[in-house]
Coordinates of C-alpha atoms and ligand atoms in Angstrom, one line a residue:
M1258 CA 100.1 -166.2 -101.9
I1259 CA 99.4 -170.3 -102.9
L1260 CA 102.4 -172.5 -101.0
K1261 CA 101.6 -176.3 -101.4
T1262 CA 98.7 -178.4 -100.4
L1263 CA 97.7 -177.9 -97.0
P1264 CA 98.1 -181.4 -95.8
I1265 CA 101.2 -181.3 -95.9
I1266 CA 101.0 -177.1 -95.1
A1267 CA 100.2 -178.6 -91.5
D1268 CA 102.6 -182.1 -91.1
E1269 CA 105.3 -179.7 -92.5
F1270 CA 104.2 -177.1 -89.9
N1271 CA 104.4 -179.4 -87.6
L1272 CA 107.9 -180.6 -88.0
Q1273 CA 109.2 -177.3 -86.8
N1274 CA 108.6 -175.4 -89.2
Y1275 CA 107.0 -172.2 -87.3
D1276 CA 109.1 -169.0 -88.5
E1277 CA 108.3 -169.7 -91.5
V1278 CA 104.9 -170.9 -92.6
Y1279 CA 104.2 -167.5 -90.5
K1280 CA 106.2 -165.5 -92.6
Q1281 CA 103.9 -167.5 -95.8
F1282 CA 101.4 -168.3 -95.1
D1283 CA 98.1 -166.5 -95.9
W1284 CA 93.9 -168.1 -95.1
S1285 CA 93.3 -167.8 -98.5
D1286 CA 95.8 -170.8 -98.6
A1287 CA 93.0 -172.5 -96.4
E1288 CA 90.1 -172.4 -98.8
R1289 CA 91.7 -175.3 -101.0
A1290 CA 90.7 -177.5 -98.6
F1291 CA 87.1 -178.2 -98.9
S1292 CA 84.6 -179.3 -101.6
W1293 CA 83.2 -175.5 -101.4
F1294 CA 86.2 -174.4 -103.1
E1295 CA 85.4 -176.4 -105.9
T1296 CA 82.1 -176.7 -106.5
G1297 CA 80.9 -172.8 -104.4
K1298 CA 78.2 -174.3 -102.6
L1299 CA 79.0 -173.8 -99.1
N1300 CA 77.8 -175.3 -95.9
L1301 CA 79.4 -175.8 -91.9
A1302 CA 77.7 -179.3 -92.2
Y1303 CA 78.5 -180.2 -95.3
E1304 CA 82.2 -180.4 -94.6
A1305 CA 82.0 -181.6 -90.5
I1306 CA 79.3 -184.8 -92.3
D1307 CA 78.6 -185.5 -95.5
R1308 CA 81.2 -185.2 -97.5
H1309 CA 83.1 -187.8 -95.0
A1310 CA 80.0 -189.8 -95.3
N1311 CA 80.0 -189.9 -99.1
T1312 CA 83.7 -191.0 -99.3
S1313 CA 85.6 -193.9 -98.0
K1314 CA 85.4 -192.5 -94.2
K1315 CA 81.5 -193.6 -94.1
N1316 CA 82.3 -196.6 -91.8
K1317 CA 84.4 -195.1 -89.7
V1318 CA 83.0 -194.1 -86.1
A1319 CA 81.9 -189.8 -86.1
L1320 CA 81.4 -190.2 -82.2
Y1321 CA 81.6 -191.9 -79.4
Y1322 CA 79.0 -190.9 -76.8
K1323 CA 78.8 -192.5 -72.9
D1324 CA 77.4 -191.2 -69.8
D1325 CA 76.0 -193.5 -66.7
E1326 CA 73.5 -195.4 -69.0
R1327 CA 74.3 -195.2 -72.6
N1328 CA 77.3 -196.3 -74.2
E1329 CA 77.2 -195.5 -78.4
K1330 CA 79.3 -194.6 -81.5
Y1331 CA 77.7 -193.6 -84.9
T1332 CA 79.6 -194.4 -87.9
F1333 CA 80.1 -190.9 -90.3
K1334 CA 77.5 -192.3 -92.7
E1335 CA 75.3 -192.9 -89.3
V1336 CA 75.3 -188.8 -88.8
Q1337 CA 74.7 -188.3 -91.7
Q1338 CA 71.6 -190.1 -91.7
Q1339 CA 70.6 -188.7 -87.6
T1340 CA 71.0 -185.4 -89.0
N1341 CA 69.1 -185.6 -91.9
K1342 CA 66.0 -186.3 -90.0
A1343 CA 66.7 -183.6 -87.7
A1344 CA 66.4 -181.4 -90.3
N1345 CA 63.9 -182.8 -92.1
V1346 CA 61.3 -182.7 -88.0
L1347 CA 62.2 -179.1 -87.7
K1348 CA 61.9 -177.7 -91.4
D1349 CA 58.6 -179.9 -91.5
V1350 CA 57.1 -179.5 -88.1
A1351 CA 58.5 -175.8 -87.3
D1352 CA 59.0 -174.4 -90.9
I1353 CA 62.5 -173.5 -89.7
K1354 CA 64.3 -171.4 -92.5
K1355 CA 67.9 -169.8 -93.2
G1356 CA 68.5 -167.6 -90.2
D1357 CA 65.9 -168.5 -87.5
R1358 CA 67.2 -168.8 -83.7
V1359 CA 67.1 -172.4 -82.7
F1360 CA 68.4 -172.7 -79.3
I1361 CA 69.6 -175.9 -77.8
F1362 CA 69.1 -176.8 -74.3
M1363 CA 69.8 -179.9 -72.7
P1364 CA 72.6 -182.0 -71.2
R1365 CA 74.6 -184.0 -74.0
S1366 CA 73.5 -187.2 -75.6
P1367 CA 74.0 -188.0 -79.4
E1368 CA 70.5 -186.0 -80.3
L1369 CA 72.0 -183.2 -78.4
Y1370 CA 74.7 -183.0 -81.5
F1371 CA 71.7 -184.5 -84.8
A1372 CA 70.0 -181.2 -83.3
L1373 CA 73.0 -179.3 -84.2
I1374 CA 73.9 -180.3 -86.9
G1375 CA 70.0 -180.5 -88.8
A1376 CA 69.6 -176.6 -87.5
I1377 CA 72.9 -175.9 -89.5
K1378 CA 71.9 -178.1 -92.7
L1379 CA 68.8 -175.5 -92.6
G1380 CA 70.6 -173.1 -92.8
A1381 CA 69.7 -171.9 -88.8
I1382 CA 71.4 -170.2 -86.4
V1383 CA 72.0 -172.1 -83.3
G1384 CA 72.1 -170.8 -79.5
P1385 CA 73.4 -173.5 -77.1
L1386 CA 72.5 -173.1 -73.7
F1387 CA 74.6 -175.3 -71.3
E1388 CA 72.1 -177.5 -69.1
A1389 CA 72.8 -175.6 -65.6
F1390 CA 71.2 -172.2 -66.6
M1391 CA 68.6 -171.3 -64.8
E1392 CA 64.9 -169.5 -65.8
G1393 CA 66.4 -166.2 -65.8
A1394 CA 69.0 -166.8 -67.9
V1395 CA 67.0 -168.9 -70.3
R1396 CA 64.8 -165.5 -70.6
D1397 CA 67.4 -163.3 -71.6
R1398 CA 68.7 -165.6 -74.5
L1399 CA 65.1 -166.8 -75.8
L1400 CA 64.0 -163.0 -75.7
D1401 CA 67.2 -161.2 -77.3
S1402 CA 67.6 -163.7 -79.4
E1403 CA 64.1 -164.0 -81.0
A1404 CA 64.4 -167.6 -81.1
K1405 CA 61.6 -169.2 -82.7
A1406 CA 62.5 -173.0 -81.9
I1407 CA 64.2 -174.7 -78.7
V1408 CA 65.1 -178.5 -78.7
T1409 CA 65.1 -179.8 -74.9
T1410 CA 64.7 -182.3 -72.4
P1411 CA 61.3 -182.4 -70.5
E1412 CA 63.0 -181.9 -66.7
L1413 CA 64.8 -178.7 -68.5
L1414 CA 61.7 -177.3 -69.3
S1415 CA 60.6 -175.9 -66.4
R1416 CA 62.8 -174.0 -66.5
V1417 CA 61.8 -172.4 -70.6
P1418 CA 59.4 -169.4 -69.3
V1419 CA 57.5 -169.9 -72.6
K1420 CA 54.6 -167.6 -71.8
D1421 CA 57.3 -165.5 -71.5
L1422 CA 58.4 -165.9 -75.1
P1423 CA 56.8 -164.8 -77.7
H1424 CA 58.8 -165.5 -80.0
L1425 CA 59.2 -169.0 -78.9
Q1426 CA 56.3 -170.8 -81.7
Y1427 CA 58.3 -174.6 -80.9
I1428 CA 59.4 -176.4 -79.0
F1429 CA 61.3 -180.2 -79.9
L1430 CA 61.6 -182.8 -76.1
V1431 CA 64.0 -185.2 -75.8
G1432 CA 63.0 -187.6 -73.6
E1433 CA 61.0 -190.8 -72.4
N1434 CA 57.0 -190.6 -73.3
I1435 CA 56.0 -187.1 -74.2
E1436 CA 52.6 -186.2 -74.7
E1437 CA 52.5 -183.7 -78.5
K1438 CA 50.6 -180.2 -77.2
D1439 CA 51.3 -176.3 -76.5
K1440 CA 54.2 -176.1 -78.8
C1441 CA 55.6 -179.5 -77.9
Y1442 CA 56.9 -182.4 -80.2
D1443 CA 58.9 -185.7 -79.5
L1444 CA 62.0 -185.3 -81.0
N1445 CA 62.7 -188.3 -81.5
K1446 CA 59.8 -190.5 -82.4
R1447 CA 59.3 -188.0 -85.6
M1448 CA 62.6 -188.2 -86.7
K1449 CA 62.2 -192.2 -86.3
E1450 CA 59.1 -191.3 -89.1
A1451 CA 61.5 -188.8 -91.1
D1452 CA 62.8 -189.1 -94.2
R1453 CA 67.2 -189.9 -93.7
Q1454 CA 67.7 -188.0 -96.8
F1455 CA 67.7 -185.0 -97.2
D1456 CA 69.5 -181.6 -99.8
I1457 CA 71.4 -179.5 -97.5
V1458 CA 70.5 -176.0 -97.7
W1459 CA 73.5 -174.1 -98.7
V1460 CA 74.4 -170.4 -97.5
E1461 CA 76.6 -168.0 -97.9
R1462 CA 80.5 -168.1 -95.9
T1463 CA 79.0 -164.4 -94.1
D1464 CA 75.5 -166.9 -92.6
G1465 CA 74.9 -166.9 -88.7
L1466 CA 76.0 -170.4 -88.3
T1467 CA 76.6 -170.0 -83.9
L1468 CA 75.0 -167.5 -80.6
H1469 CA 77.3 -167.7 -78.8
Y1470 CA 75.8 -165.3 -75.0
T1471 CA 78.6 -164.7 -72.7
S1472 CA 79.8 -161.9 -69.9
G1473 CA 81.1 -158.5 -69.8
S1474 CA 81.2 -156.9 -67.0
T1475 CA 78.3 -154.5 -67.4
G1476 CA 75.2 -154.9 -68.7
K1477 CA 73.2 -159.0 -69.3
P1478 CA 75.2 -161.4 -71.8
K1479 CA 76.1 -160.4 -75.1
G1480 CA 74.9 -162.9 -78.0
V1481 CA 77.7 -163.3 -80.7
L1482 CA 77.2 -164.5 -83.6
H1483 CA 79.4 -166.6 -85.5
V1484 CA 79.3 -166.9 -89.4
H1485 CA 80.4 -169.9 -91.8
N1486 CA 83.4 -169.1 -92.8
A1487 CA 84.5 -169.8 -89.0
M1488 CA 85.1 -173.5 -90.3
I1489 CA 88.5 -172.4 -92.5
Q1490 CA 90.1 -172.1 -88.8
H1491 CA 88.0 -174.3 -86.8
Y1492 CA 89.6 -176.8 -89.7
Q1493 CA 93.1 -175.0 -89.5
T1494 CA 93.7 -174.8 -86.5
V1495 CA 93.0 -178.9 -85.6
K1496 CA 95.7 -179.7 -88.1
W1497 CA 98.2 -176.7 -86.1
V1498 CA 97.6 -177.3 -82.5
L1499 CA 95.4 -180.3 -81.8
D1500 CA 97.7 -182.4 -84.7
M1501 CA 94.9 -184.1 -85.7
K1502 CA 96.4 -187.2 -87.8
E1503 CA 93.6 -190.1 -89.1
E1504 CA 93.8 -192.3 -87.4
D1505 CA 93.9 -190.6 -83.3
V1506 CA 90.3 -190.8 -81.0
Y1507 CA 89.8 -187.5 -79.9
W1508 CA 87.7 -186.4 -76.5
C1509 CA 87.4 -182.9 -75.8
T1510 CA 85.6 -181.8 -72.2
A1511 CA 83.9 -178.5 -73.3
D1512 CA 80.2 -178.6 -72.9
P1513 CA 77.9 -177.2 -75.9
G1514 CA 77.4 -175.0 -73.8
W1515 CA 80.5 -173.1 -74.4
V1516 CA 82.2 -172.3 -77.7
T1517 CA 85.4 -174.2 -77.3
G1518 CA 82.6 -177.5 -76.8
T1519 CA 81.2 -176.3 -80.4
A1520 CA 84.5 -175.2 -82.3
Y1521 CA 87.2 -177.4 -81.0
G1522 CA 84.4 -180.1 -79.5
V1523 CA 81.9 -180.6 -82.5
F1524 CA 83.1 -178.6 -86.4
G1525 CA 87.4 -178.7 -86.3
P1526 CA 87.2 -182.4 -86.3
W1527 CA 84.4 -183.2 -87.3
L1528 CA 85.6 -180.8 -90.5
T1529 CA 88.7 -182.9 -90.4
G1530 CA 87.0 -186.4 -90.3
T1531 CA 88.2 -187.1 -86.9
S1532 CA 86.2 -189.7 -84.2
I1533 CA 85.2 -187.2 -81.7
V1534 CA 84.7 -189.0 -77.5
V1535 CA 81.5 -187.2 -75.8
A1536 CA 81.2 -187.8 -72.0
G1537 CA 78.4 -187.4 -70.3
G1538 CA 77.5 -186.5 -66.0
R1539 CA 79.7 -185.3 -64.3
F1540 CA 83.9 -184.9 -63.3
K1541 CA 84.7 -187.9 -61.1
P1542 CA 88.9 -188.6 -62.3
E1543 CA 88.5 -192.1 -62.2
S1544 CA 85.4 -192.0 -65.0
W1545 CA 88.1 -188.9 -67.5
Y1546 CA 90.9 -191.4 -67.0
K1547 CA 88.4 -194.8 -68.0
I1548 CA 86.9 -192.6 -70.4
I1549 CA 90.9 -191.9 -72.5
E1550 CA 91.1 -195.8 -71.8
E1551 CA 88.2 -197.7 -72.4
F1552 CA 88.4 -195.1 -76.3
G1553 CA 91.8 -194.8 -77.0
V1554 CA 91.9 -191.6 -76.6
T1555 CA 95.2 -190.2 -78.0
V1556 CA 94.4 -186.0 -78.6
W1557 CA 92.5 -184.4 -75.1
Y1558 CA 91.3 -181.2 -75.2
S1559 CA 90.7 -180.1 -71.4
A1560 CA 90.2 -177.3 -68.8
P1561 CA 93.1 -175.8 -66.1
T1562 CA 90.0 -176.6 -63.3
A1563 CA 90.2 -179.7 -65.1
F1564 CA 93.8 -180.9 -64.8
R1565 CA 94.4 -179.1 -61.2
M1566 CA 91.6 -181.5 -59.6
L1567 CA 92.7 -184.4 -61.6
M1568 CA 95.9 -182.7 -59.9
G1569 CA 94.1 -182.8 -57.0
A1570 CA 93.2 -186.5 -57.1
G1571 CA 96.6 -187.8 -57.1
D1572 CA 99.1 -189.9 -58.7
E1573 CA 97.8 -193.0 -57.4
I1574 CA 94.6 -193.6 -59.8
V1575 CA 96.4 -192.2 -62.4
K1576 CA 98.4 -195.7 -62.3
R1577 CA 94.9 -197.6 -62.3
F1578 CA 94.8 -196.8 -65.7
D1579 CA 96.5 -197.5 -69.3
L1580 CA 97.1 -194.1 -70.4
S1581 CA 99.2 -195.5 -73.0
S1582 CA 97.2 -193.8 -76.0
L1583 CA 97.3 -189.8 -75.2
R1584 CA 99.7 -188.5 -77.3
H1585 CA 98.1 -185.0 -77.1
V1586 CA 96.7 -183.3 -74.6
L1587 CA 96.0 -179.0 -74.1
S1588 CA 94.1 -177.6 -72.2
V1589 CA 92.7 -173.9 -72.8
G1590 CA 90.1 -170.7 -70.6
E1591 CA 92.2 -169.8 -67.9
P1592 CA 95.8 -169.3 -67.1
L1593 CA 98.0 -173.1 -67.2
N1594 CA 100.3 -172.8 -64.1
P1595 CA 103.4 -174.4 -65.3
E1596 CA 102.8 -176.2 -61.9
V1597 CA 99.7 -178.0 -64.1
I1598 CA 102.3 -178.9 -66.3
R1599 CA 105.0 -181.1 -64.7
W1600 CA 102.4 -182.7 -62.6
G1601 CA 101.2 -183.6 -67.0
M1602 CA 104.7 -184.5 -67.2
K1603 CA 105.5 -186.8 -64.2
V1604 CA 102.4 -189.0 -64.9
F1605 CA 100.8 -188.3 -68.3
E1606 CA 105.1 -188.0 -69.6
R1607 CA 103.6 -185.7 -71.8
R1608 CA 103.5 -181.6 -72.3
I1609 CA 100.4 -179.8 -71.6
H1610 CA 99.3 -177.6 -73.9
D1611 CA 98.5 -174.3 -74.2
T1612 CA 96.1 -172.7 -76.0
W1613 CA 94.5 -169.2 -76.2
W1614 CA 91.2 -167.9 -77.1
M1615 CA 87.9 -166.4 -76.5
T1616 CA 84.6 -166.6 -77.2
E1617 CA 84.5 -163.5 -79.4
T1618 CA 87.3 -165.1 -81.5
G1619 CA 85.8 -167.8 -82.3
A1620 CA 89.1 -169.8 -82.9
Q1621 CA 92.9 -170.3 -80.9
L1622 CA 94.9 -167.4 -81.8
I1623 CA 97.9 -167.5 -79.7
C1624 CA 99.2 -170.7 -78.8
N1625 CA 102.2 -173.6 -78.0
Y1626 CA 102.7 -176.8 -80.8
P1627 CA 103.8 -179.7 -81.1
C1628 CA 106.3 -178.0 -83.4
L1629 CA 107.4 -175.5 -80.6
E1630 CA 109.1 -175.1 -77.2
I1631 CA 106.6 -174.7 -74.5
K1632 CA 108.0 -171.7 -72.0
P1633 CA 105.5 -172.9 -69.2
G1634 CA 103.5 -169.8 -67.9
S1635 CA 103.3 -168.9 -71.2
M1636 CA 100.4 -169.3 -73.3
G1637 CA 102.8 -169.9 -76.6
K1638 CA 102.6 -167.4 -80.1
P1639 CA 100.2 -166.9 -82.5
I1640 CA 99.0 -169.0 -84.9
P1641 CA 99.7 -168.2 -88.3
G1642 CA 97.9 -165.8 -90.1
V1643 CA 96.9 -164.2 -86.9
K1644 CA 99.0 -160.4 -86.2
A1645 CA 99.2 -160.1 -82.3
A1646 CA 100.4 -157.8 -80.1
I1647 CA 100.4 -155.3 -77.1
V1648 CA 98.5 -152.0 -77.9
D1649 CA 98.3 -149.4 -75.4
D1650 CA 95.0 -147.7 -74.7
Q1651 CA 95.4 -145.5 -78.2
G1652 CA 95.6 -148.7 -80.2
R1653 CA 100.4 -148.2 -79.8
E1654 CA 102.4 -151.4 -79.7
L1655 CA 104.2 -151.9 -77.4
P1656 CA 107.4 -152.9 -77.1
P1657 CA 108.5 -156.2 -75.3
Y1658 CA 107.9 -156.7 -71.6
R1659 CA 105.5 -154.0 -71.0
M1660 CA 102.5 -154.5 -70.0
G1661 CA 99.5 -153.9 -71.6
N1662 CA 96.3 -155.1 -74.4
L1663 CA 96.3 -158.1 -75.4
A1664 CA 94.4 -157.6 -79.5
I1665 CA 94.8 -158.9 -82.4
K1666 CA 95.1 -157.3 -86.0
K1667 CA 91.0 -157.0 -86.9
G1668 CA 90.4 -160.2 -89.9
W1669 CA 90.6 -163.8 -88.9
P1670 CA 88.5 -166.4 -90.8
A1671 CA 86.7 -166.8 -87.5
M1672 CA 86.2 -163.9 -85.7
M1673 CA 82.5 -163.2 -84.7
A1674 CA 80.3 -161.3 -87.2
T1675 CA 78.8 -159.3 -84.7
I1676 CA 77.2 -158.4 -81.3
W1677 CA 73.1 -159.6 -81.5
N1678 CA 71.0 -156.5 -81.4
N1679 CA 73.7 -154.4 -80.4
Q1680 CA 76.5 -153.4 -82.9
Q1681 CA 77.3 -150.4 -80.4
K1682 CA 78.5 -153.1 -78.6
Y1683 CA 81.2 -155.0 -81.5
D1684 CA 82.0 -151.6 -82.3
S1685 CA 83.4 -150.9 -78.2
Y1686 CA 85.5 -154.6 -79.0
F1687 CA 87.6 -152.2 -81.2
L1688 CA 91.1 -150.0 -81.3
K1689 CA 91.7 -147.5 -84.1
G1690 CA 94.5 -149.7 -87.0
D1691 CA 91.6 -152.2 -86.4
W1692 CA 92.8 -154.4 -83.2
Y1693 CA 90.7 -156.1 -81.4
V1694 CA 90.6 -155.5 -77.7
S1695 CA 90.5 -158.8 -76.2
G1696 CA 90.2 -157.6 -72.5
D1697 CA 92.9 -159.3 -71.3
S1698 CA 96.9 -158.3 -70.2
A1699 CA 99.4 -159.6 -70.7
Y1700 CA 102.9 -158.6 -71.9
M1701 CA 105.6 -160.1 -74.7
D1702 CA 108.8 -161.7 -74.8
Q1703 CA 111.4 -161.0 -77.2
D1704 CA 110.9 -164.8 -79.3
G1705 CA 107.2 -164.2 -79.4
Y1706 CA 105.8 -165.4 -76.8
F1707 CA 102.8 -164.1 -75.2
W1708 CA 102.7 -163.7 -71.4
F1709 CA 98.7 -163.5 -69.1
Q1710 CA 98.9 -160.8 -66.4
G1711 CA 95.1 -160.4 -66.3
R1712 CA 91.3 -159.1 -67.5
V1713 CA 91.6 -155.2 -67.8
D1714 CA 87.9 -155.4 -66.5
D1715 CA 85.6 -156.6 -63.7
V1716 CA 85.3 -160.7 -65.8
I1717 CA 85.6 -163.4 -63.9
M1718 CA 87.2 -167.0 -64.7
T1719 CA 85.6 -169.4 -61.5
S1720 CA 86.1 -172.7 -63.1
G1721 CA 87.5 -172.1 -66.5
E1722 CA 83.9 -170.3 -66.9
R1723 CA 83.0 -167.0 -68.3
V1724 CA 81.0 -165.1 -65.7
G1725 CA 79.9 -161.7 -65.3
P1726 CA 80.2 -160.0 -61.6
F1727 CA 77.1 -157.3 -63.1
E1728 CA 74.5 -160.1 -63.8
V1729 CA 75.2 -162.2 -59.7
E1730 CA 74.6 -158.8 -59.0
S1731 CA 71.3 -158.2 -60.2
K1732 CA 70.3 -161.7 -59.1
L1733 CA 71.1 -161.0 -55.6
V1734 CA 70.1 -157.9 -55.2
E1735 CA 66.4 -158.8 -56.2
H1736 CA 66.8 -161.4 -52.8
P1737 CA 64.7 -159.5 -50.3
A1738 CA 66.7 -159.4 -47.8
V1739 CA 70.2 -157.5 -49.7
A1740 CA 70.4 -154.3 -50.5
E1741 CA 73.2 -153.6 -52.3
A1742 CA 75.6 -156.4 -53.4
G1743 CA 79.1 -156.3 -55.8
V1744 CA 81.3 -159.1 -56.9
I1745 CA 84.6 -160.6 -58.1
G1746 CA 86.3 -163.1 -58.6
K1747 CA 89.1 -164.3 -56.0
P1748 CA 91.9 -166.0 -56.5
D1749 CA 91.8 -169.4 -55.9
P1750 CA 93.9 -172.1 -56.2
V1751 CA 91.6 -175.2 -58.1
R1752 CA 89.0 -173.3 -59.6
G1753 CA 90.9 -170.0 -60.7
E1754 CA 88.9 -168.2 -59.4
I1755 CA 85.7 -168.7 -56.6
I1756 CA 83.3 -165.5 -57.0
K1757 CA 82.7 -164.0 -54.0
A1758 CA 80.1 -161.2 -52.8
F1759 CA 79.8 -158.6 -50.1
I1760 CA 76.5 -157.0 -48.6
A1761 CA 74.8 -154.7 -47.6
L1762 CA 71.4 -155.9 -45.8
R1763 CA 68.5 -153.3 -46.1
D1764 CA 67.2 -152.4 -42.1
G1765 CA 65.7 -156.0 -40.3
Y1766 CA 67.4 -158.7 -41.8
E1767 CA 71.0 -160.4 -39.8
P1768 CA 73.6 -161.3 -40.7
T1769 CA 73.4 -164.7 -40.5
E1770 CA 74.8 -168.4 -41.6
Q1771 CA 70.9 -169.2 -42.9
L1772 CA 70.9 -165.8 -44.2
I1773 CA 73.9 -166.4 -46.3
E1774 CA 72.7 -170.8 -47.5
D1775 CA 69.8 -168.7 -49.0
I1776 CA 71.0 -166.1 -50.9
R1777 CA 73.3 -168.7 -52.5
Q1778 CA 70.3 -171.3 -53.5
F1779 CA 68.3 -167.7 -54.5
V1780 CA 71.2 -167.4 -57.3
K1781 CA 71.8 -170.6 -57.4
L1782 CA 67.8 -171.4 -58.7
G1783 CA 67.5 -168.4 -60.5
L1784 CA 70.9 -168.0 -63.0
A1785 CA 72.8 -171.2 -62.9
S1786 CA 74.5 -173.2 -59.9
H1787 CA 78.2 -171.8 -61.7
A1788 CA 77.0 -168.5 -60.4
A1789 CA 76.4 -169.0 -57.4
P1790 CA 78.5 -166.8 -54.9
R1791 CA 81.1 -169.6 -52.9
E1792 CA 81.5 -167.0 -50.4
I1793 CA 79.4 -164.0 -49.1
E1794 CA 80.4 -160.7 -46.8
F1795 CA 77.9 -158.6 -44.8
R1796 CA 79.2 -155.0 -44.4
D1797 CA 76.8 -152.5 -43.4
K1798 CA 78.4 -149.9 -47.0
L1799 CA 79.7 -151.2 -50.0
P1800 CA 81.8 -148.0 -52.0
K1801 CA 80.1 -146.8 -55.1
T1802 CA 80.9 -144.3 -56.9
R1803 CA 79.8 -140.6 -56.4
S1804 CA 77.3 -141.9 -59.7
G1805 CA 76.4 -144.9 -58.0
K1806 CA 78.3 -147.2 -59.5
I1807 CA 80.0 -150.2 -57.1
M1808 CA 83.8 -150.3 -57.3
R1809 CA 84.6 -153.7 -57.8
R1810 CA 88.1 -152.5 -57.4
V1811 CA 87.6 -151.6 -53.4
L1812 CA 86.1 -154.9 -53.5
K1813 CA 88.9 -156.3 -54.3
A1814 CA 91.4 -154.4 -52.5
W1815 CA 89.9 -155.3 -49.5
E1816 CA 89.8 -158.7 -50.1
L1817 CA 93.8 -158.7 -51.3
D1818 CA 95.1 -156.5 -48.1
L1819 CA 96.1 -154.0 -51.1
P1820 CA 96.1 -150.8 -51.7
A1821 CA 92.8 -149.3 -52.5
G1822 CA 94.3 -147.1 -54.9
D1823 CA 92.9 -143.1 -56.4
L1824 CA 89.1 -143.1 -54.6
S1825 CA 88.4 -139.7 -55.6
S1826 CA 85.4 -140.6 -57.1
M1827 CA 83.8 -142.9 -54.4
E1828 CA 80.6 -141.1 -52.3
D1829 CA 82.5 -140.0 -49.5
Ligands
LIG3304 C1 90.2 -166.5 -70.9 C2 87.1 -169.5 -73.8 C3 95.2 -167.3 -69.7 C4 90.8 -165.2 -70.8 C5 87.5 -170.1 -74.6 C6 90.0 -164.6 -72.1 C7 92.6 -167.3 -70.8 C8 89.2 -165.5 -71.8 C9 93.5 -168.6 -71.4 C10 88.0 -166.0 -72.8 C11 94.3 -169.1 -71.1 C12 91.2 -167.7 -72.1 N1 95.6 -168.8 -70.2 N2 93.4 -166.8 -69.8 N3 95.1 -169.9 -71.8 N4 92.3 -169.0 -72.1 N5 90.7 -167.3 -71.0 O1 85.1 -166.3 -73.6 O2 90.9 -164.2 -69.7 O3 84.7 -168.2 -72.2 O4 89.7 -163.3 -72.5 O5 86.2 -168.2 -74.2 O6 89.3 -167.1 -71.0 O7 86.8 -166.9 -72.2 P1 86.1 -166.8 -73.3

């Protein structure tokens, strides 16, 4: 059904019309916001940048970038030119074509964003990698996806095991004094010489856009493929949930290595023609408040761990900054504690709006809106166009207040298209009746608000980052001293969970502080610093099933002093 034009829907929606819009909205209503609705020519990069660069928005700032050394801004016109240059380099040097996988592995910088959008202009599928990944993690992802090119820095190049990667033919380096040799090219130099014009490659809605690797409780990280069709939901949720208006200055603190950093760090805000702030460097309460003050940030999207760290830094610091520009504050990634919401009301005089979604879902699904009452502790209600429910293991819907699987009816625009090279894994997400099963357990109350209860599987959320216990265990047992390892998430007041490893040592090794440090370093250097266990406990033996699987459930019960439950499958 066709409603009114979209900006009106968004504005009316935010004026208390949740129920009505929820009843009437159909995703096809949202398509008229895009130029391809008229032209038939589609590419997310065009809608995000070129469309604005060809209108009165051309001199509006698209990107403010700040770190310890750089403080720069780029208009939509300038981003159009820079991304055209990046696209020309990728095309002319590396012959990147539609569907080729191009990885980006570098700290935040304007070049990262130019390369990202440039590659999308070619129809390439971009694999963003968090800068903290070490060699093993980089190898797994580039091998699985058969990446043809990577954009990285000279510092991070040592973690790209080029010799093990037969498909990797082109390495673009961003830095000073780059020597062009052995597959390596100087991106900045090449971009300087490149043409500012570029003819965008038009794609289908179902063509690949990004490949985000994410962790489950078993196996290696899996490649979640998103397609250009996701832009419909990116756009619409930025209107509804982020409540974005023409004059807003928006800051999303997530790194593009994670899905929030692409969907809501780049795509969604630029699709709506919003000025974004990107801050490089590490987390420090003072510098974060300074960013809000300096750029006059109005809409701010962050995560519970960050809010808890800010809360821990004290209210006195807040008073040293002028944060009056803030209009709308949002959170994602882990449960948002009611206490944090109350603190936000006190220091920012703003409610923090929780949002729920996952890498696999590609965009927000259950949220708190400016137009609805917040029930602190609840993730909110589904966005219009999305049906959410609590179902049992057979896919039967459960009544309010019954705990079960949080599930979403298949068919929202941003849903993953597949798991790369693993259709079987993709299929395993769905129950009969076309329910996508999230892996989270939750319940719904009588007003239709959803309340997160935990993960059904063993996936760990630490500081908002998703870590698969299997990946960490696999790395741990590569250490010469480790015979067996079991890894769990241990509740932590600031980080949500921390990674705790139970380890049985090989004969001849003594459990010392030095060894603990050594094992931790081993994971840090082999996988990533955020994957290294903060706590390590040695045990003579670990609880295992008769088939030899470590029973993390029992480890968790040990840790929390809980009954271990059914132990019938445990070996003697
Ligand atoms: C968790 C991040 C509670 C959840 C966008 C989910 C949350 C996983 C919330 C996905 C929330 C995300 N409240 N838990 N508002 N948002 N989660 O793929 O367990 O990194 O399954 O996506 O984070 O993590 P991912």
